[in-house]
XYZ file of C-alpha atoms in Angstrom:
615
model
C 13.747 9.587 -20.158
C 12.694 11.953 -23.174
C 9.579 13.783 -21.851
C 8.280 14.523 -25.192
C 4.501 15.351 -24.149
C 5.032 16.412 -20.663
C 7.680 19.158 -21.582
C 5.254 20.949 -23.835
C 2.734 21.340 -21.323
C 2.515 24.746 -20.050
C -1.292 25.114 -18.892
C -3.840 22.702 -18.459
C -5.363 23.850 -22.005
C -2.460 21.831 -23.444
C -4.115 18.641 -22.749
C -7.643 19.552 -23.802
C -6.984 18.563 -27.638
C -5.162 15.508 -26.936
C -6.535 12.098 -28.017
C -6.878 9.437 -25.271
C -4.011 7.333 -26.790
C -1.816 10.414 -26.323
C -3.064 11.062 -22.748
C -1.923 7.343 -22.170
C 1.449 8.035 -23.030
C 1.507 11.427 -21.260
C 0.586 9.185 -18.431
C 3.489 7.239 -18.514
C 5.986 10.214 -18.626
C 4.106 11.800 -15.460
C 4.812 8.468 -13.506
C 8.377 8.382 -14.632
C 8.831 12.098 -13.646
C 7.083 11.480 -10.266
C 9.317 8.412 -9.469
C 12.528 10.246 -10.593
C 11.933 13.485 -8.867
C 10.690 11.884 -5.525
C 13.616 9.561 -5.417
C 16.048 12.187 -5.531
C 13.981 14.922 -3.090
C 11.719 12.326 -1.052
C 8.025 12.906 -0.943
C 4.652 11.311 -1.298
C 4.892 8.832 -4.149
C 2.314 6.068 -3.807
C -0.680 8.674 -3.596
C 0.628 10.617 -6.512
C 1.158 7.480 -8.651
C -2.388 6.272 -8.021
C -4.058 9.360 -9.543
C -1.984 10.228 -12.554
C -4.982 9.217 -14.896
C -7.779 10.717 -12.673
C -5.771 13.953 -12.554
C -5.297 14.015 -16.524
C -8.986 13.417 -16.814
C -10.050 16.221 -14.425
C -7.890 18.764 -16.159
C -9.210 17.607 -19.797
C -13.029 17.739 -18.712
C -12.671 20.788 -16.503
C -11.415 24.385 -16.885
C -8.948 25.270 -13.961
C -8.733 27.775 -12.294
C -12.524 28.611 -13.111
C -13.372 25.195 -12.076
C -11.632 24.868 -8.628
C -10.083 21.836 -7.600
C -9.535 21.062 -4.058
C -7.351 18.442 -3.010
C -7.410 16.326 0.308
C -5.138 15.661 1.552
C -3.254 17.554 -1.044
C 0.071 15.183 -1.101
C -1.413 13.660 -4.126
C -1.307 16.834 -6.176
C 2.323 16.334 -8.048
C 0.612 15.488 -11.495
C -1.704 18.575 -11.037
C 1.420 20.645 -10.538
C 2.942 19.054 -13.655
C -0.140 20.025 -15.699
C -0.626 23.599 -14.478
C 2.858 25.162 -15.498
C 5.043 23.753 -12.961
C 7.136 21.147 -15.191
C 10.143 23.283 -15.281
C 10.309 23.962 -11.624
C 9.282 20.485 -10.488
C 12.927 19.398 -10.005
C 12.915 21.935 -6.986
C 10.076 19.772 -5.470
C 10.076 20.215 -1.406
C 13.489 21.893 -1.487
C 14.520 25.461 -0.077
C 12.760 28.041 -2.387
C 11.192 25.381 -4.295
C 7.716 24.273 -5.018
C 5.882 22.670 -2.254
C 4.812 19.003 -2.005
C 1.194 20.289 -0.893
C -1.024 22.639 -2.490
C -0.189 26.199 -2.018
C -2.077 28.879 -3.280
C 0.857 31.325 -3.294
C 2.547 29.118 -5.761
C -0.113 28.820 -8.409
C -3.719 30.391 -9.270
C -4.550 26.460 -9.815
C -3.977 25.751 -6.188
C -7.133 27.004 -4.371
C -6.418 25.810 -0.709
C -3.432 25.030 1.523
C -4.018 21.370 2.377
C -1.861 19.178 4.533
C -4.383 17.961 6.914
C -7.080 15.102 6.116
C -10.834 15.451 5.663
C -10.881 19.225 5.012
C -11.808 19.250 1.164
C -15.444 18.425 1.184
C -16.258 21.213 3.632
C -13.838 23.937 1.694
C -15.389 22.651 -1.367
C -18.901 23.045 -0.232
C -18.101 26.568 0.539
C -16.610 27.395 -2.713
C -19.626 25.857 -4.267
C -21.902 28.059 -2.360
C -20.291 31.103 -2.978
C -20.199 30.473 -6.698
C -23.901 29.672 -6.790
C -24.661 32.961 -4.785
C -22.263 35.091 -7.159
C -24.339 33.345 -10.064
C -20.964 31.838 -11.342
C -21.877 28.474 -13.234
C -18.518 26.926 -13.044
C -17.813 23.656 -10.679
C -16.113 22.847 -7.757
C -14.430 19.392 -7.543
C -13.006 17.823 -4.125
C -10.585 15.006 -4.642
C -10.763 13.030 -1.495
C -9.362 9.544 -0.429
C -11.481 6.769 1.013
C -8.777 6.906 4.125
C -9.905 10.358 4.940
C -13.530 9.071 5.309
C -12.727 7.615 8.637
C -12.164 11.142 10.153
C -15.668 12.771 11.229
C -15.194 16.224 9.538
C -16.117 14.504 6.273
C -19.649 13.347 7.568
C -20.423 16.871 8.888
C -19.785 18.102 5.434
C -21.755 15.698 3.479
C -24.521 15.972 5.929
C -24.616 19.687 5.287
C -24.070 19.270 1.640
C -26.713 16.940 0.506
C -29.410 19.786 1.442
C -28.039 22.219 -1.105
C -28.081 22.609 -4.729
C -24.477 23.584 -4.850
C -22.395 22.480 -7.923
C -20.393 20.182 -6.105
C -18.673 17.232 -7.317
C -16.785 15.023 -4.612
C -14.387 12.451 -6.335
C -14.077 9.610 -3.894
C -10.640 8.080 -4.588
C -11.109 4.546 -3.394
C -7.652 2.940 -3.052
C -8.779 0.847 0.105
C -5.792 2.930 1.986
C -4.923 6.017 3.941
C -1.292 5.724 4.879
C -1.728 2.022 6.093
C -4.652 -0.095 5.099
C -8.184 1.546 5.867
C -9.665 0.187 8.783
C -13.777 0.699 9.821
C -17.306 0.162 8.922
C -16.962 2.580 6.048
C -14.138 0.419 4.343
C -16.396 -2.494 4.233
C -19.194 -0.273 3.137
C -17.219 0.439 0.168
C -16.172 -2.870 -0.384
C -20.036 -4.025 -0.923
C -20.537 -0.790 -3.218
C -17.348 -2.334 -5.414
C -19.106 -5.693 -6.035
C -21.850 -3.888 -8.267
C -19.598 -1.937 -10.533
C -21.582 -2.852 -13.996
C -24.707 -1.572 -12.818
C -23.284 1.688 -12.105
C -21.135 2.121 -15.146
C -24.525 1.339 -17.205
C -26.120 4.197 -15.261
C -23.350 6.985 -15.944
C -23.295 5.939 -19.711
C -27.052 6.343 -19.830
C -26.542 9.976 -18.191
C -23.938 10.886 -20.415
C -26.118 10.053 -23.491
C -29.041 11.958 -22.186
C -27.176 15.116 -21.441
C -26.198 15.305 -25.289
C -29.799 15.432 -26.309
C -32.500 18.348 -26.070
C -34.596 18.022 -22.805
C -31.982 15.241 -21.815
C -31.474 16.564 -18.452
C -35.387 16.525 -17.588
C -35.592 12.961 -19.061
C -32.486 11.661 -16.700
C -34.071 13.275 -13.826
C -37.164 11.456 -14.237
C -35.266 8.125 -15.039
C -33.128 8.856 -12.051
C -36.474 8.646 -9.951
C -37.786 5.474 -11.576
C -34.141 3.760 -11.469
C -33.911 4.466 -7.764
C -37.128 2.761 -7.051
C -36.115 -0.270 -9.167
C -32.487 -0.292 -7.376
C -34.182 -0.006 -3.799
C -36.066 -3.361 -4.979
C -33.055 -5.202 -6.205
C -30.565 -3.848 -3.457
C -32.909 -3.624 -0.835
C -31.639 -0.034 0.281
C -29.921 3.159 -1.723
C -26.557 4.188 -1.236
C -25.534 6.227 2.081
C -24.637 8.963 -0.235
C -28.249 8.964 -2.099
C -29.996 8.998 1.580
C -27.974 12.327 2.347
C -29.169 13.746 -1.185
C -26.047 13.085 -3.480
C -26.442 11.549 -6.827
C -24.091 8.772 -6.415
C -21.862 7.590 -9.627
C -19.557 4.793 -9.791
C -17.508 2.818 -9.196
C -15.170 3.922 -12.507
C -11.793 2.698 -13.166
C -9.506 5.203 -12.124
C -6.867 4.352 -14.665
C -8.957 4.203 -17.565
C -8.728 7.850 -18.915
C -11.744 7.832 -21.359
C -13.981 6.063 -18.824
C -13.103 8.697 -16.360
C -13.765 11.480 -18.821
C -17.190 10.117 -19.769
C -18.088 9.891 -15.927
C -16.928 13.512 -15.227
C -18.754 14.754 -18.211
C -21.793 13.043 -16.874
C -21.101 14.689 -13.397
C -21.278 17.970 -14.751
C -24.443 17.817 -16.150
C -26.081 16.767 -12.792
C -27.936 19.628 -10.931
C -27.123 18.465 -7.597
C -24.311 17.484 -5.474
C -22.361 14.473 -6.949
C -20.335 11.593 -5.321
C -18.410 9.925 -8.038
C -16.609 6.860 -6.691
C -13.235 6.170 -8.569
C -11.388 2.815 -7.896
C -7.540 3.379 -8.047
C -4.526 1.509 -7.213
C -1.973 3.095 -4.706
C 1.548 3.144 -6.067
C 0.214 2.304 -9.605
C 3.033 1.407 -12.336
C 5.865 1.272 -9.526
C 6.172 -2.146 -8.495
C 7.832 -1.337 -5.253
C 5.177 1.167 -4.509
C 2.516 -1.208 -5.487
C 3.650 -3.898 -3.364
C 4.433 -1.793 -0.417
C 2.224 1.419 -0.622
C 2.411 2.176 3.192
C 6.315 2.245 2.920
C 6.169 4.711 -0.160
C 3.301 6.555 0.985
C 5.777 9.301 2.196
C 9.411 8.243 1.774
C 12.972 9.683 1.935
C 15.657 9.771 -1.065
C 15.477 6.078 -2.333
C 17.178 3.864 -5.227
C 14.834 3.848 -8.048
C 16.020 0.010 -9.137
C 15.951 -1.414 -5.636
C 13.321 0.785 -3.980
C 15.787 0.857 -0.992
C 16.079 4.149 0.798
C 19.203 5.695 0.646
C 19.918 6.269 4.480
C 18.303 4.944 7.557
C 19.165 5.032 11.158
C 17.057 4.457 14.521
C 14.855 7.284 15.118
C 12.825 8.659 18.036
C 9.939 7.039 16.734
C 11.510 3.325 16.364
C 13.148 3.824 19.915
C 9.631 4.699 21.485
C 7.943 1.600 19.777
C 10.678 -0.642 21.173
C 10.094 1.146 24.645
C 6.659 0.609 24.149
C 6.752 -3.280 23.513
C 9.352 -3.498 26.572
C 6.997 -1.901 29.034
C 3.636 -4.168 27.312
C 5.349 -7.119 28.121
C 5.036 -6.875 31.869
C 2.061 -4.686 32.063
C -1.201 -5.730 30.405
C -2.787 -2.502 30.988
C -0.733 -0.759 28.591
C -2.691 -0.025 25.081
C -1.737 1.817 21.840
C -3.741 4.063 19.821
C -2.790 5.569 16.428
C -5.014 7.772 13.852
C -3.761 5.642 10.753
C -0.264 6.623 11.541
C 1.070 3.095 12.819
C 4.276 2.768 10.657
C 5.107 6.504 10.803
C 4.797 6.679 14.578
C 6.746 3.370 15.249
C 3.856 1.455 16.665
C 4.149 -1.881 13.786
C 5.866 -4.110 16.104
C 3.613 -3.152 19.095
C 0.487 -4.052 16.447
C 2.083 -7.100 15.639
C 3.047 -8.260 19.278
C 0.001 -7.037 20.972
C -2.799 -6.863 18.087
C -5.271 -6.972 20.803
C -4.304 -4.067 22.699
C -3.570 -1.703 19.464
C -6.151 0.471 18.156
C -6.035 2.060 14.719
C -9.158 4.236 14.659
C -8.281 5.955 11.326
C -7.802 9.478 10.683
C -9.934 10.669 13.218
C -7.786 12.613 15.705
C -10.332 14.314 17.826
C -12.160 10.848 18.535
C -8.955 8.975 19.597
C -8.581 11.290 22.318
C -12.005 10.861 23.894
C -11.915 7.276 23.181
C -8.601 7.011 25.306
C -10.414 8.936 28.034
C -12.743 5.865 28.075
C -10.174 3.367 28.265
C -8.362 5.336 31.125
C -11.658 5.603 32.971
C -11.758 1.922 33.206
C -8.268 1.534 34.378
C -6.202 1.012 31.243
C -2.963 2.519 30.402
C -3.703 4.433 26.876
C -0.719 5.630 24.654
C -1.630 7.912 21.830
C 1.046 8.394 19.314
C 0.461 11.502 17.132
C 2.296 13.657 14.874
C 2.538 17.308 16.496
C 0.962 18.958 13.489
C -2.321 16.404 13.712
C -2.280 17.009 17.649
C -3.404 20.463 16.994
C -6.853 19.005 16.218
C -7.365 17.391 19.711
C -7.216 20.669 21.970
C -10.984 20.787 22.874
C -11.223 16.977 23.580
C -7.561 17.278 25.530
C -9.286 19.698 27.832
C -12.911 18.808 28.249
C -12.559 14.698 28.117
C -8.809 14.177 29.369
C -7.861 17.393 31.885
C -11.263 18.129 33.297
C -12.003 14.594 34.066
C -8.698 13.971 35.741
C -7.752 10.991 33.613
C -4.507 9.747 32.816
C -3.458 9.361 29.273
C -0.301 9.548 27.672
C 0.621 11.443 24.323
C 3.749 10.547 22.749
C 3.838 13.650 20.052
C 5.997 12.760 17.121
C 7.748 15.207 14.717
C 7.726 17.988 17.409
C 9.782 20.710 16.057
C 10.880 21.769 12.686
C 10.118 18.853 10.250
C 11.966 19.891 7.006
C 10.684 19.606 3.482
C 7.011 19.052 4.368
C 6.677 22.694 5.024
C 3.999 24.760 6.528
C 1.330 22.456 7.338
C 3.483 19.726 8.968
C 6.299 21.816 11.347
C 5.515 20.599 14.881
C 6.064 24.393 16.324
C 2.482 25.018 17.844
C 2.223 22.115 20.468
C 4.164 23.520 23.178
C 2.145 26.965 23.387
C -1.251 25.193 23.089
C -0.383 22.330 25.513
C 1.076 24.920 28.054
C -2.492 26.330 28.723
C -3.958 22.816 29.740
C -4.196 22.136 33.711
C -2.534 19.247 35.162
C -0.694 18.208 31.860
C 3.070 17.611 32.211
C 5.233 18.045 29.137
C 8.743 16.194 28.670
C 10.838 17.021 25.723
C 13.617 14.702 25.603
C 16.846 15.314 23.487
C 18.173 11.646 23.731
C 16.983 8.071 24.075
C 18.098 7.805 27.649
C 15.755 10.740 28.540
C 12.833 9.210 26.303
C 12.899 5.982 28.470
C 12.739 7.706 31.645
C 10.143 10.270 30.576
C 7.967 7.221 29.101
C 8.351 5.245 32.766
C 7.580 8.341 34.563
C 4.528 9.401 32.373
C 3.311 5.539 32.890
C 4.154 4.986 36.436
C 5.192 8.333 38.494
C 2.696 10.997 36.987
C -0.696 11.466 38.617
C -2.175 12.732 35.710
C -1.951 13.041 31.877
C 1.512 13.446 30.390
C 2.999 14.506 26.695
C 6.451 13.047 25.873
C 7.197 15.154 22.751
C 10.290 14.385 20.312
C 11.865 15.367 16.726
C 11.745 13.430 13.591
C 14.833 11.496 13.235
C 17.770 10.414 15.315
C 19.385 12.396 18.222
C 23.152 13.968 17.865
C 25.535 11.606 19.258
C 27.073 14.736 21.301
C 24.228 14.661 23.620
C 25.830 11.923 25.615
C 28.078 14.714 26.962
C 25.123 15.899 29.346
C 25.264 15.383 32.822
C 21.729 14.131 33.787
C 21.423 15.906 37.159
C 17.859 14.778 37.474
C 14.952 13.815 35.184
C 13.810 17.304 34.887
C 16.984 18.844 33.504
C 20.590 18.105 32.595
C 23.557 20.441 32.312
C 26.894 20.699 30.589
C 29.674 23.375 30.916
C 30.828 25.164 33.831
C 28.386 25.415 36.389
C 29.863 28.368 38.181
C 29.690 30.607 34.810
C 27.393 33.394 35.223
C 26.196 32.913 31.598
C 23.843 30.145 31.030
C 21.984 28.830 27.790
C 18.766 27.313 28.195
C 17.036 25.073 25.779
C 15.286 21.738 25.391
C 14.594 18.763 22.655
C 16.938 18.530 19.486
C 18.669 21.911 19.756
C 20.136 20.916 22.962
C 22.950 19.452 20.663
C 23.463 23.010 19.223
C 23.941 24.176 22.517
C 26.469 21.640 23.606
C 28.705 22.556 20.163
C 28.299 26.431 21.526
C 29.704 25.396 25.006
C 32.548 23.550 23.417
C 33.406 26.285 21.065
C 33.306 29.011 23.542
C 35.396 26.937 25.727
C 38.048 26.984 23.085
C 38.094 30.772 23.044
C 38.417 31.099 26.764
C 34.941 31.540 27.887
C 33.121 29.072 30.327
C 29.346 29.165 29.746
C 26.909 26.551 31.383
C 24.091 24.709 29.293
C 21.026 24.014 31.009
C 18.999 21.367 29.068
C 15.271 21.107 30.053
C 13.798 17.565 29.891
C 10.586 18.460 31.823
C 9.340 21.806 30.338
C 6.004 22.081 32.456
C 6.222 22.368 35.018
C 9.972 23.698 35.120
C 11.557 22.067 38.102
C 12.455 24.257 41.114
C 16.072 23.088 40.849
C 16.352 24.646 37.597
C 15.106 28.035 38.770
C 17.437 27.705 41.561
C 20.263 27.535 38.998
C 18.989 30.175 36.696
C 18.465 32.910 39.388
C 22.129 32.850 40.270
C 23.300 33.794 36.640
C 23.768 37.361 35.374
C 22.671 36.555 31.890
C 20.469 34.156 30.644
C 20.023 33.035 26.766
C 17.251 31.020 25.880
C 16.664 29.078 22.411
C 13.425 27.469 21.657
C 12.571 25.411 18.670
C 8.867 26.519 18.155
C 6.617 29.394 18.493
C 7.669 32.185 20.745
C 4.172 33.352 21.654
C 3.141 31.216 24.836
C 6.362 29.220 24.443
C 8.480 28.121 27.416
C 10.611 30.886 26.864
C 8.165 33.623 27.743
C 6.751 31.542 30.538
C 10.159 30.868 31.976
C 11.244 34.490 31.750
C 8.165 35.711 33.531
C 8.348 33.134 36.350
C 11.882 34.433 36.952
C 10.705 38.016 37.158
C 8.355 36.909 39.894
C 10.921 35.138 41.709
C 12.801 38.556 41.688
C 15.866 37.704 39.004
C 17.640 41.042 38.142
C 19.894 39.701 35.408
C 19.586 39.851 31.599
C 16.915 37.529 29.941
C 16.993 37.086 26.204
C 14.741 34.617 23.854
C 15.277 33.362 20.590
C 12.338 31.483 19.329
C 10.147 31.182 16.027
C 8.369 34.506 15.790
C 4.637 33.610 15.417
C 4.939 32.457 11.760
C 4.508 29.913 9.535
C 7.901 28.464 8.297
C 8.596 27.766 4.982
C 10.234 24.103 3.447
C 13.856 23.646 3.807
C 15.993 20.974 5.475
C 15.602 21.101 9.097
C 19.507 21.991 9.697
C 18.842 25.289 7.210
C 15.817 25.989 9.003
C 17.661 25.765 12.382
C 20.361 28.314 11.085
C 17.834 30.336 9.454
C 15.640 30.898 12.424
C 19.084 31.591 14.717
C 18.741 28.324 16.593
C 22.048 26.658 15.579
C 25.284 26.818 17.485
C 26.464 29.844 15.765
C 23.665 31.955 16.601
C 24.249 30.716 20.355
C 27.532 31.931 20.580
C 26.666 35.246 18.723
C 23.994 36.025 21.630
C 26.307 34.837 24.494
C 29.009 37.200 23.112
């Protein structure tokens, strides 16, 4: 496509003078650019297609970066990036050294906050707005948040706080009836009721806009607002939830009509209390395959634009976990599966269809899930919570107080453990081992293959007394892990057991260890690989092996500080180990975006690095 308009945009100022017809043409170019780029690089397509017109309207009405945009979750910021000087680099989206798929402050002054987790924009936006008020800064703060994020409790905490302020804070409620999967819960039903009265609110927004343009208009608007509220309450029996909290509610507005959006945003600018502007959009708008199946195209790998089919597919750990859980649930009616709006991503789609009465999607409410699961466990069910490692970080307090302290049994299937690749800093699952290691009575498994995964799930369900974590990486295992000797459920070995040098690791990079052992053997040096399947507690048998070795080389796909490498080394010293112990892990930093293989090499966790350490 010839990007006649898009290619000329170097900053948001370049769209200020565009007519609405030109903006409509620009929206078409933006959509094509999004589809073209994501089909090659992977990324979040459906959320971005749904907010093209909204983002254009925001940049036409407001003045970024003086007016600050806070995107929630941030995966819908692609159009924002195209309008803020990143068109020329957009083809590098989600690649090594390229632009991020989320907001990244170091990348542009227009990106205000890192954002990769849901429900943070209202809190952050309120803080920004209050700081502006204290600094006597009249510019605005706009939080753009989807209705899916309203299933998380942090949003309500922020609304409860913000409604009592006089902050210049505009909250754009992007209502597409979706989070990643279809929205669930009472708030989704509440929004459905509001959507049934769009004519009334459209009239209100138009009136406020007209009044804002005349002398004394704001004062008149405030008086009319009070009168209008009394009339509305008589007509509809109650005010909106937002108005009860102290916000001025506006909408619903057609989120794909740029002129109407601009009118509504102009009205919101002229209100002197916090505003909620309710915008209706279609997730995946403008691309047939994404509109038809927005959950699949929420976050997708490389795909064929014509057919919408992914260019590569294989059975992943997530898929295998879902299959195993269905098998177990067939003979055990006490098994329940829980997700925080991630049913498809965590492999639970089949379970949800086969056992709907035992499947719970609670929305984007990770903290709630854990305590909810504790209640299920207390009354003799076997809850399994499937969650991405990066989102499990939110559950730490509940895990300690509501699970461990209560001595309850909940199984945590921690997906995307370790490096995840192109989603970058906000999504790598490199912290879970360190923080989970502090929780009493919690057993942690980290399988490197499907055989271990099956054994771990079975153990967690039926052998372990208390709660257990089974953590596994994104994607499928390397076939070479089938070479392992499965000595016991706690660990496996490969190579010469009599060697005085041992490589120790766990999880995905076990395959790198196998390659290293094979390469060293070809050079005439025998080395043993010890792959830990159970990483907390580490089995006595594993210590027995290590205490006999002259050199132990430990490799960990996670943060070094508090990781298994440090704990194992300390335990060996306590047991009188006198040999050389070396750790290679991620040195307490946030990891950039790149392919998983590139990152494993960059952080010295590949077979070549293992060989060099052994030598």
